Short mmCIF file of C-alpha atoms in Angstrom, two decimals:
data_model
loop_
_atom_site.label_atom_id
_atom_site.label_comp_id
_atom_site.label_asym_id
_atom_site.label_seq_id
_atom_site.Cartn_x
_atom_site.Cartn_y
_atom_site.Cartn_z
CA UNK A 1 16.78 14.55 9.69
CA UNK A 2 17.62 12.20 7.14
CA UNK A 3 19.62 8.37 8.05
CA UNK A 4 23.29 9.15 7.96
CA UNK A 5 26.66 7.31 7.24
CA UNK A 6 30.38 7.69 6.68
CA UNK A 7 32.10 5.93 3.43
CA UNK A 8 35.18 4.38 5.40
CA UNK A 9 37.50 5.25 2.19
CA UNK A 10 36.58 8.74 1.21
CA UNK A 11 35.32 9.21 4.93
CA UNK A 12 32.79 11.14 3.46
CA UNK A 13 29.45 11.97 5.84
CA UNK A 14 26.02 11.56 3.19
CA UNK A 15 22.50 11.85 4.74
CA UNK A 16 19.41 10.94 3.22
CA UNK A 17 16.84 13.53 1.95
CA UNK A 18 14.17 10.95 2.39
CA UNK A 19 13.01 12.30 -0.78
CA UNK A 20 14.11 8.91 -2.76
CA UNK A 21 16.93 10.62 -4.34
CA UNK A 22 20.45 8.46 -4.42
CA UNK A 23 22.87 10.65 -2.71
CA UNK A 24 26.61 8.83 -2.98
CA UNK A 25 30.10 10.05 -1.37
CA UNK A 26 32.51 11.63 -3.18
CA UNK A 27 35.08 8.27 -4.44
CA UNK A 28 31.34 6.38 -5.23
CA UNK A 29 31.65 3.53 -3.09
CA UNK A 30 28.53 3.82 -1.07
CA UNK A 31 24.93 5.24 -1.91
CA UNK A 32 21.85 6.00 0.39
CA UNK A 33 18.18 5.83 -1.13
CA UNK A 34 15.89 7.10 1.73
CA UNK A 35 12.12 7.95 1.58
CA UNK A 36 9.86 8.64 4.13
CA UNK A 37 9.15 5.09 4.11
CA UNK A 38 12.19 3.53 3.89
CA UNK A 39 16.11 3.89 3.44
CA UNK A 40 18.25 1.64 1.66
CA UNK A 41 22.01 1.59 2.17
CA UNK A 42 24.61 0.11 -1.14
CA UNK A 43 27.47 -0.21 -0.73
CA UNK A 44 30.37 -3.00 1.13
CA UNK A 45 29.85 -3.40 4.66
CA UNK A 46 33.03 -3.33 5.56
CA UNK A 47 33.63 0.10 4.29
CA UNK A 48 30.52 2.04 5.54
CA UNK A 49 29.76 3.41 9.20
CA UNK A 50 26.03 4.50 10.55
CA UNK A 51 25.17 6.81 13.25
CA UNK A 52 22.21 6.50 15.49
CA UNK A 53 19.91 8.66 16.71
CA UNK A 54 22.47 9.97 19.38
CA UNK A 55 25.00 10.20 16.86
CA UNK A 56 27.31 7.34 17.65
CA UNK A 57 29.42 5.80 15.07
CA UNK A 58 28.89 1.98 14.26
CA UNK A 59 30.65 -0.11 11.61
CA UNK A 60 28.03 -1.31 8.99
CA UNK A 61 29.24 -4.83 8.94
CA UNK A 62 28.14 -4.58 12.97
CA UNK A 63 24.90 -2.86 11.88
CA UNK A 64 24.50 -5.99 9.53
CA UNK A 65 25.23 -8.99 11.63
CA UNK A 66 22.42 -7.62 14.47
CA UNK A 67 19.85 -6.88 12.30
CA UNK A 68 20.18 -10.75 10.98
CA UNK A 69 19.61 -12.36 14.25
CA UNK A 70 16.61 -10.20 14.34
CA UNK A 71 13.26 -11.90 13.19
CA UNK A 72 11.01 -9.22 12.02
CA UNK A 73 7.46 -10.02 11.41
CA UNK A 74 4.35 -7.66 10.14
CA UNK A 75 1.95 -7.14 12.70
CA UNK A 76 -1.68 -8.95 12.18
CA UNK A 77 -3.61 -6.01 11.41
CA UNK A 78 -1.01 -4.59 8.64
CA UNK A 79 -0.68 -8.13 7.26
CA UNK A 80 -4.83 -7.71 6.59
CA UNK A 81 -4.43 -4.17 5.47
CA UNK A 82 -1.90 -5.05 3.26
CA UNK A 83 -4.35 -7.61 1.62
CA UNK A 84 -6.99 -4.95 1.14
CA UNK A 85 -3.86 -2.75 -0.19
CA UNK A 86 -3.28 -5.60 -2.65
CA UNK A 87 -7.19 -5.74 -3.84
CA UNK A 88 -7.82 -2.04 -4.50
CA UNK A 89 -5.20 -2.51 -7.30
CA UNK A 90 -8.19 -3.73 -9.11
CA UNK A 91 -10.43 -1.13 -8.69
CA UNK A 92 -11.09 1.37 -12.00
CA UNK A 93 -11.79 4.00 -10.43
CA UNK A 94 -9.59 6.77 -11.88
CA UNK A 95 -9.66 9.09 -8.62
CA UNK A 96 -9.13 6.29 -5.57
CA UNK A 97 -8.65 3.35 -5.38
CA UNK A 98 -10.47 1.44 -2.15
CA UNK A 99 -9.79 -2.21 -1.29
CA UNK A 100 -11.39 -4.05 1.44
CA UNK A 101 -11.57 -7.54 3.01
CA UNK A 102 -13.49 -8.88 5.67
CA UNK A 103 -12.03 -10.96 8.36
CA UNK A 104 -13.18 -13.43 10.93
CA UNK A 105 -11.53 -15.52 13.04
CA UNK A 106 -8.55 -14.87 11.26
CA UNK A 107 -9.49 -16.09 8.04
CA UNK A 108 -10.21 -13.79 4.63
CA UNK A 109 -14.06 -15.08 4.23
CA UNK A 110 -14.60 -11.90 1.59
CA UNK A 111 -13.04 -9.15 -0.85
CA UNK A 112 -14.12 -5.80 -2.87
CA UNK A 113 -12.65 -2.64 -4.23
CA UNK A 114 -14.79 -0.16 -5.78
CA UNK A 115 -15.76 -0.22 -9.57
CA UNK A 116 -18.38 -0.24 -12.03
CA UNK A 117 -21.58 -2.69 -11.74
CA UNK A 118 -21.32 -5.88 -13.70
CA UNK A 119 -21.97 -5.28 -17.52
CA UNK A 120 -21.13 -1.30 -17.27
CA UNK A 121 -18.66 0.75 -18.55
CA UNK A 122 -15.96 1.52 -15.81
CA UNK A 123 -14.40 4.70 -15.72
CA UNK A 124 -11.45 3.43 -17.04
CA UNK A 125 -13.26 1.93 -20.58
CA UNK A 126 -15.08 5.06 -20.61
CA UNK A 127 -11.98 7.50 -20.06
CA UNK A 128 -13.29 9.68 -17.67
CA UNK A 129 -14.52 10.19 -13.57
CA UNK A 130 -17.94 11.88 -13.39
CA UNK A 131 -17.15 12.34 -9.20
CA UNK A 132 -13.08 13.94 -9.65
CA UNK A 133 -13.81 17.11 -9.55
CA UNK A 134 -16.50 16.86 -6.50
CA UNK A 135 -15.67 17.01 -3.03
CA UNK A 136 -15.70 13.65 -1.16
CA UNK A 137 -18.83 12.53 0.65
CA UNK A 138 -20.73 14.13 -2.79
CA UNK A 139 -22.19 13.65 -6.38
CA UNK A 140 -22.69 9.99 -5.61
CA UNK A 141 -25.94 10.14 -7.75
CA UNK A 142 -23.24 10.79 -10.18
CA UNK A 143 -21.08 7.60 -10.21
CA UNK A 144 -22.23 4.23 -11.29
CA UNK A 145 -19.25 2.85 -8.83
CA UNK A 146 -19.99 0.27 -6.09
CA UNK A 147 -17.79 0.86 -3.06
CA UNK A 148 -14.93 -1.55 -1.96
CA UNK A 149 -17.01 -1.91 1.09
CA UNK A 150 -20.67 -2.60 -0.46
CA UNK A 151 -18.51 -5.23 -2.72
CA UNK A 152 -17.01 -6.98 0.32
CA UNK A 153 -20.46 -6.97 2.10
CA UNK A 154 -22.74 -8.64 -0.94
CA UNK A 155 -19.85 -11.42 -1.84
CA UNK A 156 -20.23 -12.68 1.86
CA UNK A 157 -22.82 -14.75 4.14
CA UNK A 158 -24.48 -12.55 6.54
CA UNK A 159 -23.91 -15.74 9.37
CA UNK A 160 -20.10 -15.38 8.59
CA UNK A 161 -20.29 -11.63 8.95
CA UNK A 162 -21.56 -11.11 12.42
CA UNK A 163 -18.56 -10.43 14.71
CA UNK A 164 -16.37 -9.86 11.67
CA UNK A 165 -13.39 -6.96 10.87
CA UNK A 166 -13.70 -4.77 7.85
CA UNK A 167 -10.10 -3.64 6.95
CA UNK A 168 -10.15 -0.35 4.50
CA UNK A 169 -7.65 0.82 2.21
CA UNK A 170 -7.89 4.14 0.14
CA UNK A 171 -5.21 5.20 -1.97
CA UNK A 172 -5.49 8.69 -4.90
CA UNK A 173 -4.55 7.68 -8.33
CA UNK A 174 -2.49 10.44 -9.11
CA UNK A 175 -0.58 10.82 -6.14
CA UNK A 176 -0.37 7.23 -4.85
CA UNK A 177 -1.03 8.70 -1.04
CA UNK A 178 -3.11 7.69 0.96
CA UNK A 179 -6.74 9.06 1.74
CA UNK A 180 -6.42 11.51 4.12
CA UNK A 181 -9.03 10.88 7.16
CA UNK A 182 -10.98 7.66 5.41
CA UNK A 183 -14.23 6.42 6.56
CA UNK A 184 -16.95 4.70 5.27
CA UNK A 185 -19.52 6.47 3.30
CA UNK A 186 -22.68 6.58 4.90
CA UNK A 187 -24.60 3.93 2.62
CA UNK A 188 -21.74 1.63 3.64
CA UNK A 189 -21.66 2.59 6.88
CA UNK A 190 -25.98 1.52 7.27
CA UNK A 191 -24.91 -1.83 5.19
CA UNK A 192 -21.75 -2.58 7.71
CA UNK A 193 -24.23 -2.08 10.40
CA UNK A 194 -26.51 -4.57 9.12
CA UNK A 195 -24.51 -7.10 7.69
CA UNK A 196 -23.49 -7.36 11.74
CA UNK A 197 -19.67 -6.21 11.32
CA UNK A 198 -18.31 -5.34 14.89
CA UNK A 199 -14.82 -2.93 13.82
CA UNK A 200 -13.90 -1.14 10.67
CA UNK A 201 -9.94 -0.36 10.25
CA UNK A 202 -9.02 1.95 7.79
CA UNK A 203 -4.93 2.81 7.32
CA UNK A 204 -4.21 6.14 7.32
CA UNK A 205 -0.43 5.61 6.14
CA UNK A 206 1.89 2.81 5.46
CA UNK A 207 1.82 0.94 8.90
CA UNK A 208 -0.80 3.34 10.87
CA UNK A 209 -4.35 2.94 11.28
CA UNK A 210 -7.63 3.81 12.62
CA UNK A 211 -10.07 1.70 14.79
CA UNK A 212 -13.83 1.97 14.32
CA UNK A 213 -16.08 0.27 16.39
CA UNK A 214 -19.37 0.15 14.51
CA UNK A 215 -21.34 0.11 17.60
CA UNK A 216 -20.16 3.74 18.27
CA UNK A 217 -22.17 4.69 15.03
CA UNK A 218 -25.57 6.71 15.76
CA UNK A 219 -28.11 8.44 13.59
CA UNK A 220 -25.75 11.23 12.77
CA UNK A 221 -22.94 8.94 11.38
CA UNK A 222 -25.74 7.58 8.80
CA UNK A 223 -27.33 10.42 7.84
CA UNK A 224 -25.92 13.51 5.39
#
């Protein structure tokens, strides 16, 4: 069920699809944009009503004036994920795109998204992914990419490492959703091991995530 309201002047009651579609009343004065991240509201205040979850009716303008004595603030771990988020816009890979930072005492001490070696072709000057059509965790032998991970790891001091966070972020091209299940690959996982990293988080949607804690690796996580 979609977030609901009642145009005060057509008393009109539109729900969102979460779909991102802009669904308005019938006289036009008020519009909701919902997705299944987020839903927007346009319209005057003083002319709209929302219903909660139980289905009472509130005035909008009531609606308005709590939410802006409320002081929301991102949670630590999304604020890092975020950052990785932000970083695997640079990858050119043409199948995912994988940021990751690597985090210590609450300060950023390294970045990397996956891409082509220094001085080779990436996928996107060559116009093409060698890997899209293989499943994942295959045909590495295949791609000339270095992982977001592997990236993060060599642009950082091992001293500054030990005890760190690795925060993971995997998003398709095509789709712009996020990898389903992510995890290190196993070469990454042996080099997170030994650069001394203690947790890996990956997100698994817009404000979820996973916890890893590398010392719950064994053999079987870092061999195929």
């Amino acid at each position: 069920m979609g977030t609901k309201i009642k145009c005060l002047i057509c008393g009109d009651i539109i729900e969102g699809d979460r779909q991102g579609h802009l669904i308005s009343c019938s006289c036009g004065k008020c519009y909701i944009d919902e997705t299944p991240y987020y839903y927007r509201i346009v319209g005057d205040p003083e002319q709209i009503a929302v219903f909660d979850e139980n289905g009472n009716e509130k005035r909008m303008i009531q609606e308005v004036e709590e939410h802006s004595n409320k002081v929301e603030r991102i949670d630590k771990i999304n604020y890092y994920l975020d950052i990785a988020e932000t970083v695997s816009e640079r990858s050119t890979c043409l199948d995912s795109n994988y940021g990751a930072i690597i985090v210590k005492n609450d300060e950023v001490i390294s970045t990397g998204y996956n891409g082509a070696p220094r001085g080779i072709k990436s996928c996107i000057e060559q116009g093409k992914c060698m890997r899209k059509s293989t499943k994942r965790g295959e045909g590495y032998l295949s791609c000339s990419s270095v992982h977001a991970e592997q990236n993060a790891i060599i642009s950082a001091k091992r001293e500054n490492m030990i005890g760190s966070t690795l925060y993971l972020v995997g998003k398709k091209v095509e789709s712009k959703e996020y990898v389903k299940n992510p995890e290190p690959c196993i070469i990454c996982k042996r080099m997170i091991i030994n650069a001394g990293i203690s947790k890996v988080i990956v997100r698994t949607y817009k404000t979820t995530y996973r916890e890893i804690n590398v010392s719950d690796w064994g053999e079987s996580d870092i061999i195929a």
